Amino acid sequence: MSAGKTTNSKGQAWFCSTGLPSDVVVDVDGMIFHLHKFPLMAKSRKLQELITAQEANFTCNVADNRTNSEQNEDEEIQEENETVKIEFSDFPGGSKAFEMAAKFSYAVKIELSSSNVASLRCAGEVLEMTEEYGENNLISKTERFFSQTVLQSLRDSIITLKSCEHLMPLAEHVGFIERCIDSISSKVSVMDPSLLGSPANDTTPRKMANIGAGGNWWLDELNLLNPVLFKRLIMVMKGKTLNQQIIETCLLRYAKKHISGINRITRKPQVSCKPSEIDQKPLLETIVTNLPEQTYSRSSTAVKIFFGMLRSANILNASDDCKSTLENKIGSQFEQATLDDLLMPSYSYLSETLYDVDCVQRILAQFLIGVEDRPEALTIVGKLIDGYLSEIALDANLTPEKFCELAVALPEQARVYDDGLYRSVDVFIKAHQWISEADREKVSGVLDCRKLTLEACTHAAQNERLPLRAVVQVLYFEQLQLRHAIAGTLMTDDVVPSESERSPGKRRELVEHDEMVVEGDEVTWRAAVRENQVLRLGMDSMRTRVHELERECTTMKKAIEKIDRVGPTGWRGSITKKFGCAFKTQVCDSHEPTVVETRKVRIQRTHHRYS
């Protein structure tokens, strides 16, 4: 018996056209298949047993119940009663897999692929379509395709592993899951981590089939695995001593896709179904636990993912070890963070602040542990913390002690200027107008007035919210800056105070001087304001004159360059011949030492004029 050339589906029923009436009806998850006994019994031991058993039961029942009056029943009714009915519930791969297995029994050619080979292998296992029962049977055919095709390709191995999710535990029993995981981990282990996201060096057809045109497509494919299979894959990859950077990349990409809260702002709809809150907590802890001890993904994107995982850990009330690991990961590359990353809401009932300030303090402390050899990173973090202080300063529940604690946590060299810190202090005092004068002085005391620019000093000197002591200190150091500038020792606002001026002894001397000035009451303050105004006028006049000199120098330089183009036989030769001497043209440049010396003389004269 052979299958006909045409098969069709009619609603929830499937018919096979062979020219003969069907004598077997198989119900697979609601789909009714009208088939024939002999093709099925020739390939499937399970169907042969079920059909034989039903026929035996039917024969016994007919023999026991038949009476003389029933012996003349219509033959059509007898044939209908003899139809074998079989039902499969939870068939591996569903009705589609059974349909392909049925076609295979009718010797109809079926197309194997990486997406259906696992379901057909499990179907053959259920139907017992073994080589012992029938030559070149379904199990041997699928095993051969799996070994020779699927396991040779990284992409096919991942696709087949993904298809096994709904075939558990049978896919585990036939060994497909274990073999797919071994194949994936083995192929990934030979990859160069530097090629992630880059074109592969080897462009041969087999290499391109296994690795693909880009180096990171397989990471996106792994993101489609469910947490159970993904965890098993990661454990095997770690057991093979795989490159730790690859493992970290896999974990971060999987977390970004499956952990809620990592992508807080996105315009793309989330088409994937994320695990429930109950499942997300163990998934998050599993990902964090398997992260390599050393951090390899050093980028702003990686830090953003770590911050997202930390937010989720706080929401899901993950373990303290999980949170601590994430904080350490962020702290090791804190300079890659942004202000938006730091603004994490506080989910603790013990804290009244809007943002989780304690968490940022712990991350900063972790960053400062190994920052000695990274001065640039320290400066970046200094600006980041000043911006963060300006944001949290608006929180009415933020205490002066907490503000000061975070402000002074940075070492002195983290801030080239204290302008950003001054802005934070001003915002805090403005938002906390009810605090005492002692708290105002405590908050303003975090400033180093020597590190304020002239613009910041000018604003602070007129800031009525600052305590008088702080204003007098600002005026004093502003006066020093103006005097030094006019004297020519400070030519621009970009000059940083020398290390000697920042020494503890020098700072104590200046503080003692400030205290003496404060004792002079407001008279001293007003006198300092007036003197600073006069000094500013002199400074402005000096700057205007310097700009004029620079313009004159530029004009002279262009004129001399134009004359030089005449050539050696031009005006220079004639002048040499006429006066009997030779000289070298000197171009006036505002950056030449001679001009600087002249400028210093003019500045000193201006200083004498206002002194």
PDB file of N, CA and C in Angstrom, residues 393 403 420-432 443-444 447 459 463-466:
ATOM      1  N   ALA A 393      20.035  67.371  45.941  1.00  0.00           N
ATOM      2  CA  ALA A 393      19.926  68.498  46.866  1.00  0.00           C
ATOM      3  C   ALA A 393      18.506  69.030  46.942  1.00  0.00           C
ATOM      4  N   PHE A 403      24.332  64.930  52.936  1.00  0.00           N
ATOM      5  CA  PHE A 403      24.865  65.717  51.818  1.00  0.00           C
ATOM      6  C   PHE A 403      26.370  65.923  51.982  1.00  0.00           C
ATOM      7  N   GLY A 420      31.121  73.190  40.420  1.00  0.00           N
ATOM      8  CA  GLY A 420      29.996  72.265  40.445  1.00  0.00           C
ATOM      9  C   GLY A 420      29.530  71.977  41.859  1.00  0.00           C
ATOM     10  N   LEU A 421      30.477  71.842  42.771  1.00  0.00           N
ATOM     11  CA  LEU A 421      30.112  71.620  44.172  1.00  0.00           C
ATOM     12  C   LEU A 421      29.426  72.855  44.760  1.00  0.00           C
ATOM     13  N   TYR A 422      29.886  74.034  44.355  1.00  0.00           N
ATOM     14  CA  TYR A 422      29.237  75.266  44.836  1.00  0.00           C
ATOM     15  C   TYR A 422      27.778  75.328  44.377  1.00  0.00           C
ATOM     16  N   ARG A 423      27.541  74.919  43.140  1.00  0.00           N
ATOM     17  CA  ARG A 423      26.155  74.912  42.652  1.00  0.00           C
ATOM     18  C   ARG A 423      25.300  73.962  43.481  1.00  0.00           C
ATOM     19  N   SER A 424      25.847  72.800  43.847  1.00  0.00           N
ATOM     20  CA  SER A 424      25.105  71.844  44.674  1.00  0.00           C
ATOM     21  C   SER A 424      24.802  72.428  46.049  1.00  0.00           C
ATOM     22  N   VAL A 425      25.783  73.116  46.640  1.00  0.00           N
ATOM     23  CA  VAL A 425      25.574  73.742  47.943  1.00  0.00           C
ATOM     24  C   VAL A 425      24.486  74.795  47.858  1.00  0.00           C
ATOM     25  N   ASP A 426      24.534  75.589  46.800  1.00  0.00           N
ATOM     26  CA  ASP A 426      23.528  76.649  46.638  1.00  0.00           C
ATOM     27  C   ASP A 426      22.136  76.058  46.481  1.00  0.00           C
ATOM     28  N   VAL A 427      22.013  74.975  45.710  1.00  0.00           N
ATOM     29  CA  VAL A 427      20.706  74.334  45.513  1.00  0.00           C
ATOM     30  C   VAL A 427      20.200  73.741  46.826  1.00  0.00           C
ATOM     31  N   PHE A 428      21.104  73.124  47.583  1.00  0.00           N
ATOM     32  CA  PHE A 428      20.691  72.521  48.854  1.00  0.00           C
ATOM     33  C   PHE A 428      20.187  73.576  49.828  1.00  0.00           C
ATOM     34  N   ILE A 429      20.939  74.654  49.995  1.00  0.00           N
ATOM     35  CA  ILE A 429      20.524  75.694  50.946  1.00  0.00           C
ATOM     36  C   ILE A 429      19.224  76.345  50.498  1.00  0.00           C
ATOM     37  N   LYS A 430      19.047  76.507  49.203  1.00  0.00           N
ATOM     38  CA  LYS A 430      17.809  77.098  48.699  1.00  0.00           C
ATOM     39  C   LYS A 430      16.617  76.180  48.930  1.00  0.00           C
ATOM     40  N   ALA A 431      16.834  74.861  48.786  1.00  0.00           N
ATOM     41  CA  ALA A 431      15.741  73.899  48.976  1.00  0.00           C
ATOM     42  C   ALA A 431      15.504  73.563  50.440  1.00  0.00           C
ATOM     43  N   HIS A 432      16.431  73.943  51.322  1.00  0.00           N
ATOM     44  CA  HIS A 432      16.308  73.657  52.755  1.00  0.00           C
ATOM     45  C   HIS A 432      16.452  74.957  53.544  1.00  0.00           C
ATOM     46  N   VAL A 443      27.220  72.840  55.637  1.00  0.00           N
ATOM     47  CA  VAL A 443      27.056  72.517  54.222  1.00  0.00           C
ATOM     48  C   VAL A 443      28.028  73.326  53.373  1.00  0.00           C
ATOM     49  N   SER A 444      28.108  74.628  53.620  1.00  0.00           N
ATOM     50  CA  SER A 444      29.017  75.469  52.832  1.00  0.00           C
ATOM     51  C   SER A 444      30.474  75.160  53.143  1.00  0.00           C
ATOM     52  N   LEU A 447      33.044  73.385  50.697  1.00  0.00           N
ATOM     53  CA  LEU A 447      33.669  74.095  49.579  1.00  0.00           C
ATOM     54  C   LEU A 447      35.106  74.450  49.905  1.00  0.00           C
ATOM     55  N   HIS A 459      29.531  85.257  41.906  1.00  0.00           N
ATOM     56  CA  HIS A 459      28.166  84.850  42.252  1.00  0.00           C
ATOM     57  C   HIS A 459      28.039  84.583  43.751  1.00  0.00           C
ATOM     58  N   ASN A 463      25.646  86.114  47.001  1.00  0.00           N
ATOM     59  CA  ASN A 463      24.645  85.116  47.356  1.00  0.00           C
ATOM     60  C   ASN A 463      24.217  85.328  48.811  1.00  0.00           C
ATOM     61  N   GLU A 464      23.023  85.823  48.999  1.00  0.00           N
ATOM     62  CA  GLU A 464      22.530  86.099  50.351  1.00  0.00           C
ATOM     63  C   GLU A 464      22.180  84.842  51.120  1.00  0.00           C
ATOM     64  N   ARG A 465      22.072  83.708  50.430  1.00  0.00           N
ATOM     65  CA  ARG A 465      21.721  82.467  51.122  1.00  0.00           C
ATOM     66  C   ARG A 465      22.919  81.878  51.873  1.00  0.00           C
ATOM     67  N   LEU A 466      24.127  82.195  51.430  1.00  0.00           N
ATOM     68  CA  LEU A 466      25.306  81.664  52.093  1.00  0.00           C
ATOM     69  C   LEU A 466      25.521  82.347  53.439  1.00  0.00           C
TER      70      LEU A 466
END
